[in-house]
Structure formats: structure tokens, C-alpha cells
């Protein structure tokens, strides 16, 4: 049976339309209360919906970049740990050289020279073991590229260096350290190696400071973007709760009013 085949009184039709309108408002309020958002789709508010979506997408892209920055910090930290260990070994080698200078016994000097060569091999080992997830800034001139923004237009290149014995110009013990000049020559090489390590440590520290600063900035930007998106879409839960109570009361009153409107039609039946 078509709706037009049913005749309703004007009062009943008005109350029925009001109940339908109240039911739609109840459904909308329930959706807002369940989702916590005032704007759940583009139909609710196209401008706010798409603006919030763009902000959330940018925040997500920056979060991905932040992960890359965290990995870069670990890579640089691994290189710094390697430099610290290598510096300690070279300082120990300098101590051995000083011990060799303090004795004239050829046999003792030869043994100390062997100890020095052992330290050189450990420098090579530490240099090759200072990588993080396949990238080693001490084994060659590898470059670590850190991207800071979503389109990678802002980035930083951290260039590594060769921190092995050969890269630091630490050759084997000259002449088995038989002569004082051999020892002083190698000691000078060790001093140069330590100077090279210190210079590269300063560069790495400066790069690490830039990366950590951008990390903090990215955290702030993500928070700002998410807060902005929430301000455009989140619902006032106190207001929506009050709306729900008001609409439930209106629905109850509308049902009562519709029942009262139908009494006029029922009165006609009493005539028969």
C-alpha cells in the first residue's frame, strides 16, 4: 500500500514529521558520542573534514621521518662509540711506545712493538664493527642521508671516514722499534691519528645535535598538526550529552503528542 493511500490528520502528520526529525538528530548525536567527533565525514562539514584530513596525513608523514631520524641517531652513536674505543686503544699504544723509549733492551722493544701491532689490528676490528643496521660511518666514506620533512626537501648528509689503522695512517712498528727514531716516528703518527679522530668526533657531534634538534621540532609539529585536526573535528562531549538528554525528552513528548492527535480520529469511530 502506497503512503499516499493512507490519510492522516494534519496534527498526526505534523507530529510524525517531528518524530522523524528527532530520530535523525538522535542518530547523529549517538554517532558523535560513540566516535568522539563532531565531523565524521565530508557530509558533516566538508571544509573542516578535509582540512583535518590533510593535517593528520602530514602528521603521519612526519612520524615516518621521525623514525628515520631515530635510526640516524643510533648510526651516529655507534660511530661515536667506535671512535671512543679506537682513541682509547691509540692512547694505550702511546703508553707502550713510551715504555719502549724507556728501555734500551732490543728484545723488550721487539715485544712492545708486537703489542703495538696487536693494538693496530684491534683498531681495524673496532672500525669494521661500528656499524648500525648495515651502515658503518667508520669503515669507509659512507654517507648517511637524514630526511627531515615529508617531501625530503630538507635533509642532512652525515659523511663517514675510514677509521681503520690504514685510514688513520698507522703503519706497522717501524724497524721493530730498535731505534728511538722509529718509536718517535710512530708516536707522531699516533698523535696525528688522535687529532683526526677528535676532528671527526666534533663533526659527528654537530650533526647529532642537528638531528636531535629536528627530532624535537618534529615532535612539536606532529602535536600541533594533530591538535589542529582535533579542534576541527572533535565533539564537545558535555554538549552532546546534554543534546542526547534533550532529544530523548523531545522524542518521548512527541510520541505522547502523536498519541493525543490520534484520539481525534478515534472519536469518529465512537459515532458508529
Tab-separated table of C-alpha atoms in Angstrom:
chain	number	residue	atom	x	y	z
A	1	UNK	CA	0.000	0.000	0.000
A	2	UNK	CA	1.410	3.376	-1.000
A	3	UNK	CA	1.881	6.068	1.618
A	4	UNK	CA	-0.422	8.357	-0.330
A	5	UNK	CA	-3.228	5.801	0.121
A	6	UNK	CA	-3.212	6.463	3.877
A	7	UNK	CA	-4.913	9.623	5.083
A	8	UNK	CA	-3.549	11.185	8.245
A	9	UNK	CA	-4.850	14.173	10.057
A	10	UNK	CA	-2.807	17.365	9.910
A	11	UNK	CA	-1.917	17.041	13.585
A	12	UNK	CA	-0.787	13.438	13.223
A	13	UNK	CA	1.309	14.232	10.141
A	14	UNK	CA	2.991	17.184	11.878
A	15	UNK	CA	3.834	15.103	14.947
A	16	UNK	CA	5.085	12.250	12.765
A	17	UNK	CA	7.455	14.586	10.889
A	18	UNK	CA	8.716	15.998	14.167
A	19	UNK	CA	9.392	12.464	15.479
A	20	UNK	CA	11.305	11.579	12.305
A	21	UNK	CA	13.395	14.738	12.644
A	22	UNK	CA	14.084	13.970	16.311
A	23	UNK	CA	15.100	10.397	15.415
A	24	UNK	CA	17.659	11.688	12.878
A	25	UNK	CA	19.089	14.087	15.444
A	26	UNK	CA	19.323	11.232	17.961
A	27	UNK	CA	21.228	9.080	15.492
A	28	UNK	CA	23.624	11.921	14.739
A	29	UNK	CA	24.205	12.619	18.427
A	30	UNK	CA	24.768	8.932	19.158
A	31	UNK	CA	27.371	8.784	16.374
A	32	UNK	CA	29.161	11.813	17.821
A	33	UNK	CA	29.135	10.335	21.305
A	34	UNK	CA	30.435	6.959	20.102
A	35	UNK	CA	33.174	8.400	17.846
A	36	UNK	CA	34.002	11.456	19.928
A	37	UNK	CA	33.959	13.533	16.739
A	38	UNK	CA	31.579	16.216	15.592
A	39	UNK	CA	32.760	15.832	11.988
A	40	UNK	CA	32.854	12.165	10.987
A	41	UNK	CA	32.603	12.547	7.213
A	42	UNK	CA	32.709	15.176	4.494
A	43	UNK	CA	28.908	15.375	4.675
A	44	UNK	CA	29.087	16.825	8.178
A	45	UNK	CA	31.447	19.691	7.308
A	46	UNK	CA	33.485	19.399	4.080
A	47	UNK	CA	35.866	22.263	4.914
A	48	UNK	CA	36.799	21.036	8.385
A	49	UNK	CA	36.860	17.371	7.347
A	50	UNK	CA	39.373	17.787	4.528
A	51	UNK	CA	41.473	20.323	6.450
A	52	UNK	CA	41.731	17.881	9.363
A	53	UNK	CA	42.499	15.022	6.996
A	54	UNK	CA	45.370	16.962	5.418
A	55	UNK	CA	46.779	17.831	8.850
A	56	UNK	CA	46.594	14.206	10.003
A	57	UNK	CA	48.242	12.964	6.808
A	58	UNK	CA	51.111	15.409	7.215
A	59	UNK	CA	51.488	14.374	10.859
A	60	UNK	CA	51.676	10.739	9.728
A	61	UNK	CA	54.346	11.562	7.125
A	62	UNK	CA	56.391	13.430	9.720
A	63	UNK	CA	56.061	10.488	12.117
A	64	UNK	CA	57.668	8.296	9.445
A	65	UNK	CA	60.518	10.802	9.103
A	66	UNK	CA	60.941	10.808	12.873
A	67	UNK	CA	61.590	7.063	12.761
A	68	UNK	CA	64.333	7.702	10.214
A	69	UNK	CA	65.851	10.337	12.480
A	70	UNK	CA	65.852	7.906	15.396
A	71	UNK	CA	67.709	5.371	13.267
A	72	UNK	CA	70.195	8.065	12.214
A	73	UNK	CA	70.880	8.907	15.862
A	74	UNK	CA	71.725	5.258	16.531
A	75	UNK	CA	74.022	5.112	13.495
A	76	UNK	CA	75.928	8.209	14.592
A	77	UNK	CA	76.021	6.963	18.196
A	78	UNK	CA	77.525	3.665	17.025
A	79	UNK	CA	80.220	5.566	15.128
A	80	UNK	CA	80.920	7.727	18.165
A	81	UNK	CA	81.275	4.637	20.357
A	82	UNK	CA	83.774	3.238	17.857
A	83	UNK	CA	85.787	6.468	17.852
A	84	UNK	CA	85.909	6.468	21.645
A	85	UNK	CA	87.164	2.899	21.735
A	86	UNK	CA	89.749	3.494	18.998
A	87	UNK	CA	91.004	6.608	20.776
A	88	UNK	CA	91.451	4.566	23.934
A	89	UNK	CA	93.445	1.937	22.040
A	90	UNK	CA	95.716	4.532	20.461
A	91	UNK	CA	96.346	6.138	23.839
A	92	UNK	CA	97.272	2.692	25.147
A	93	UNK	CA	99.630	2.275	22.182
A	94	UNK	CA	101.263	5.600	23.039
A	95	UNK	CA	101.868	4.278	26.544
A	96	UNK	CA	103.543	1.205	25.059
A	97	UNK	CA	105.716	3.457	22.892
A	98	UNK	CA	106.775	5.440	25.951
A	99	UNK	CA	107.704	2.193	27.681
A	100	UNK	CA	109.808	1.216	24.664
A	101	UNK	CA	111.653	4.547	24.819
A	102	UNK	CA	112.484	3.990	28.463
A	103	UNK	CA	114.412	0.806	27.777
A	104	UNK	CA	117.385	0.033	25.578
A	105	UNK	CA	116.856	-3.718	25.512
A	106	UNK	CA	116.221	-4.762	21.903
A	107	UNK	CA	114.269	-7.865	22.883
A	108	UNK	CA	111.926	-5.885	25.120
A	109	UNK	CA	111.398	-3.276	22.423
A	110	UNK	CA	110.579	-6.004	19.924
A	111	UNK	CA	107.922	-7.440	22.249
A	112	UNK	CA	106.443	-3.982	22.808
A	113	UNK	CA	106.411	-3.432	19.046
A	114	UNK	CA	104.440	-6.678	18.696
A	115	UNK	CA	101.951	-5.419	21.279
A	116	UNK	CA	101.605	-2.221	19.274
A	117	UNK	CA	100.862	-4.214	16.108
A	118	UNK	CA	98.224	-6.183	18.029
A	119	UNK	CA	96.552	-2.918	19.022
A	120	UNK	CA	96.601	-1.830	15.367
A	121	UNK	CA	94.698	-4.977	14.406
A	122	UNK	CA	92.125	-4.238	17.111
A	123	UNK	CA	91.698	-0.741	15.697
A	124	UNK	CA	90.752	-2.382	12.402
A	125	UNK	CA	88.307	-4.707	14.159
A	126	UNK	CA	86.561	-1.909	16.030
A	127	UNK	CA	86.386	0.205	12.899
A	128	UNK	CA	84.632	-2.591	10.995
A	129	UNK	CA	82.312	-3.417	13.938
A	130	UNK	CA	80.985	0.120	14.486
A	131	UNK	CA	78.082	-0.121	12.053
A	132	UNK	CA	74.356	0.010	12.759
A	133	UNK	CA	71.870	-1.853	10.572
A	134	UNK	CA	74.318	-2.233	7.720
A	135	UNK	CA	75.675	1.332	7.660
A	136	UNK	CA	79.144	1.962	9.089
A	137	UNK	CA	80.462	5.510	9.208
A	138	UNK	CA	83.949	4.315	10.233
A	139	UNK	CA	84.702	1.632	7.668
A	140	UNK	CA	84.583	3.855	4.592
A	141	UNK	CA	83.326	7.215	3.347
A	142	UNK	CA	79.693	6.124	3.569
A	143	UNK	CA	77.085	8.869	3.628
A	144	UNK	CA	74.053	8.809	5.896
A	145	UNK	CA	71.212	10.937	4.485
A	146	UNK	CA	68.633	12.038	7.038
A	147	UNK	CA	65.372	13.475	5.680
A	148	UNK	CA	63.562	15.926	7.948
A	149	UNK	CA	60.299	16.838	6.220
A	150	UNK	CA	57.597	14.981	4.333
A	151	UNK	CA	58.838	15.716	0.790
A	152	UNK	CA	62.544	15.216	1.697
A	153	UNK	CA	63.366	18.773	0.592
A	154	UNK	CA	65.068	19.325	3.955
A	155	UNK	CA	67.824	16.836	4.742
A	156	UNK	CA	71.303	16.372	6.207
A	157	UNK	CA	74.208	14.301	4.876
A	158	UNK	CA	76.459	12.756	7.523
A	159	UNK	CA	79.694	11.709	5.802
A	160	UNK	CA	81.763	8.937	7.375
A	161	UNK	CA	85.519	8.392	7.271
A	162	UNK	CA	87.930	5.462	7.322
A	163	UNK	CA	88.931	4.897	10.954
A	164	UNK	CA	90.974	1.757	10.391
A	165	UNK	CA	94.731	1.693	11.013
A	166	UNK	CA	95.446	2.438	7.361
A	167	UNK	CA	92.797	5.173	7.288
A	168	UNK	CA	94.471	6.801	10.293
A	169	UNK	CA	97.953	6.317	8.735
A	170	UNK	CA	99.064	3.946	11.489
A	171	UNK	CA	101.638	1.688	9.873
A	172	UNK	CA	103.304	-1.324	11.460
A	173	UNK	CA	106.031	-0.822	14.050
A	174	UNK	CA	108.936	0.791	12.225
A	175	UNK	CA	112.087	-1.332	12.420
A	176	UNK	CA	110.612	-3.342	15.302
A	177	UNK	CA	111.302	-0.197	17.344
A	178	UNK	CA	115.007	-0.977	17.541
A	179	UNK	CA	115.900	2.710	17.264
A	180	UNK	CA	114.462	5.660	19.165
A	181	UNK	CA	113.726	7.422	15.899
A	182	UNK	CA	111.438	4.522	14.882
A	183	UNK	CA	109.455	4.905	18.094
A	184	UNK	CA	109.151	8.687	17.856
A	185	UNK	CA	108.038	8.409	14.224
A	186	UNK	CA	105.229	6.013	15.132
A	187	UNK	CA	104.299	8.132	18.171
A	188	UNK	CA	103.903	11.145	15.907
A	189	UNK	CA	101.595	9.087	13.680
A	190	UNK	CA	99.527	8.161	16.742
A	191	UNK	CA	99.226	11.832	17.721
A	192	UNK	CA	98.048	12.654	14.205
A	193	UNK	CA	95.526	9.798	14.339
A	194	UNK	CA	94.096	11.077	17.641
A	195	UNK	CA	93.826	14.575	16.177
A	196	UNK	CA	91.936	13.137	13.175
A	197	UNK	CA	89.574	11.241	15.465
A	198	UNK	CA	88.890	14.346	17.562
A	199	UNK	CA	88.147	16.421	14.482
A	200	UNK	CA	85.694	13.850	13.153
A	201	UNK	CA	84.124	13.465	16.587
A	202	UNK	CA	83.343	17.183	16.604
A	203	UNK	CA	81.739	16.892	13.180
A	204	UNK	CA	79.645	13.906	14.239
A	205	UNK	CA	78.617	15.690	17.439
A	206	UNK	CA	77.473	18.729	15.459
A	207	UNK	CA	75.466	16.526	13.087
A	208	UNK	CA	73.977	14.605	16.003
A	209	UNK	CA	72.895	17.878	17.602
A	210	UNK	CA	71.144	18.899	14.380
A	211	UNK	CA	69.343	15.562	14.136
A	212	UNK	CA	68.149	15.597	17.752
A	213	UNK	CA	67.008	19.214	17.406
A	214	UNK	CA	64.976	18.276	14.339
A	215	UNK	CA	63.563	15.317	16.248
A	216	UNK	CA	62.234	17.620	18.955
A	217	UNK	CA	60.921	20.049	16.342
A	218	UNK	CA	59.169	17.200	14.506
A	219	UNK	CA	57.532	16.046	17.750
A	220	UNK	CA	56.200	19.559	18.293
A	221	UNK	CA	54.949	19.808	14.704
A	222	UNK	CA	53.151	16.450	14.913
A	223	UNK	CA	51.482	17.532	18.152
A	224	UNK	CA	50.468	20.869	16.607
A	225	UNK	CA	49.011	19.218	13.497
A	226	UNK	CA	47.068	16.613	15.468
A	227	UNK	CA	45.735	19.219	17.885
A	228	UNK	CA	44.654	21.400	14.980
A	229	UNK	CA	42.884	18.475	13.331
A	230	UNK	CA	41.145	17.601	16.591
A	231	UNK	CA	39.985	21.181	17.072
A	232	UNK	CA	38.275	20.987	13.677
A	233	UNK	CA	36.554	17.643	14.188
A	234	UNK	CA	36.219	16.698	17.859
A	235	UNK	CA	32.848	16.989	19.561
A	236	UNK	CA	32.116	18.670	22.890
A	237	UNK	CA	31.090	15.611	24.889
A	238	UNK	CA	29.297	17.686	27.540
A	239	UNK	CA	27.236	19.427	24.890
A	240	UNK	CA	26.452	16.203	23.034
A	241	UNK	CA	25.433	14.514	26.295
A	242	UNK	CA	23.046	17.384	27.022
A	243	UNK	CA	21.724	17.138	23.445
A	244	UNK	CA	21.047	13.434	23.920
A	245	UNK	CA	19.052	14.053	27.089
A	246	UNK	CA	17.074	16.829	25.422
A	247	UNK	CA	16.344	14.753	22.308
A	248	UNK	CA	15.225	11.751	24.343
A	249	UNK	CA	12.816	14.027	26.217
A	250	UNK	CA	11.616	15.529	22.942
A	251	UNK	CA	11.074	12.053	21.481
A	252	UNK	CA	9.051	10.987	24.493
A	253	UNK	CA	6.923	14.126	24.307
A	254	UNK	CA	6.489	13.694	20.538
A	255	UNK	CA	5.216	10.153	20.986
A	256	UNK	CA	2.711	11.392	23.564
A	257	UNK	CA	1.637	14.214	21.253
A	258	UNK	CA	1.170	11.791	18.351
A	259	UNK	CA	-0.976	9.598	20.566
A	260	UNK	CA	-3.118	12.578	21.534
A	261	UNK	CA	-3.507	13.589	17.886
A	262	UNK	CA	-4.801	10.125	17.015
A	263	UNK	CA	-7.579	10.444	19.607
A	264	UNK	CA	-9.460	12.807	17.282
A	265	UNK	CA	-9.662	10.066	14.648
A	266	UNK	CA	-10.667	7.527	17.273
A	267	UNK	CA	-13.553	9.782	18.343
A	268	UNK	CA	-15.075	9.321	14.890
A	269	UNK	CA	-15.272	5.581	15.486
A	270	UNK	CA	-17.430	6.149	18.533
A	271	UNK	CA	-20.140	7.600	16.309
A	272	UNK	CA	-20.720	4.203	14.706
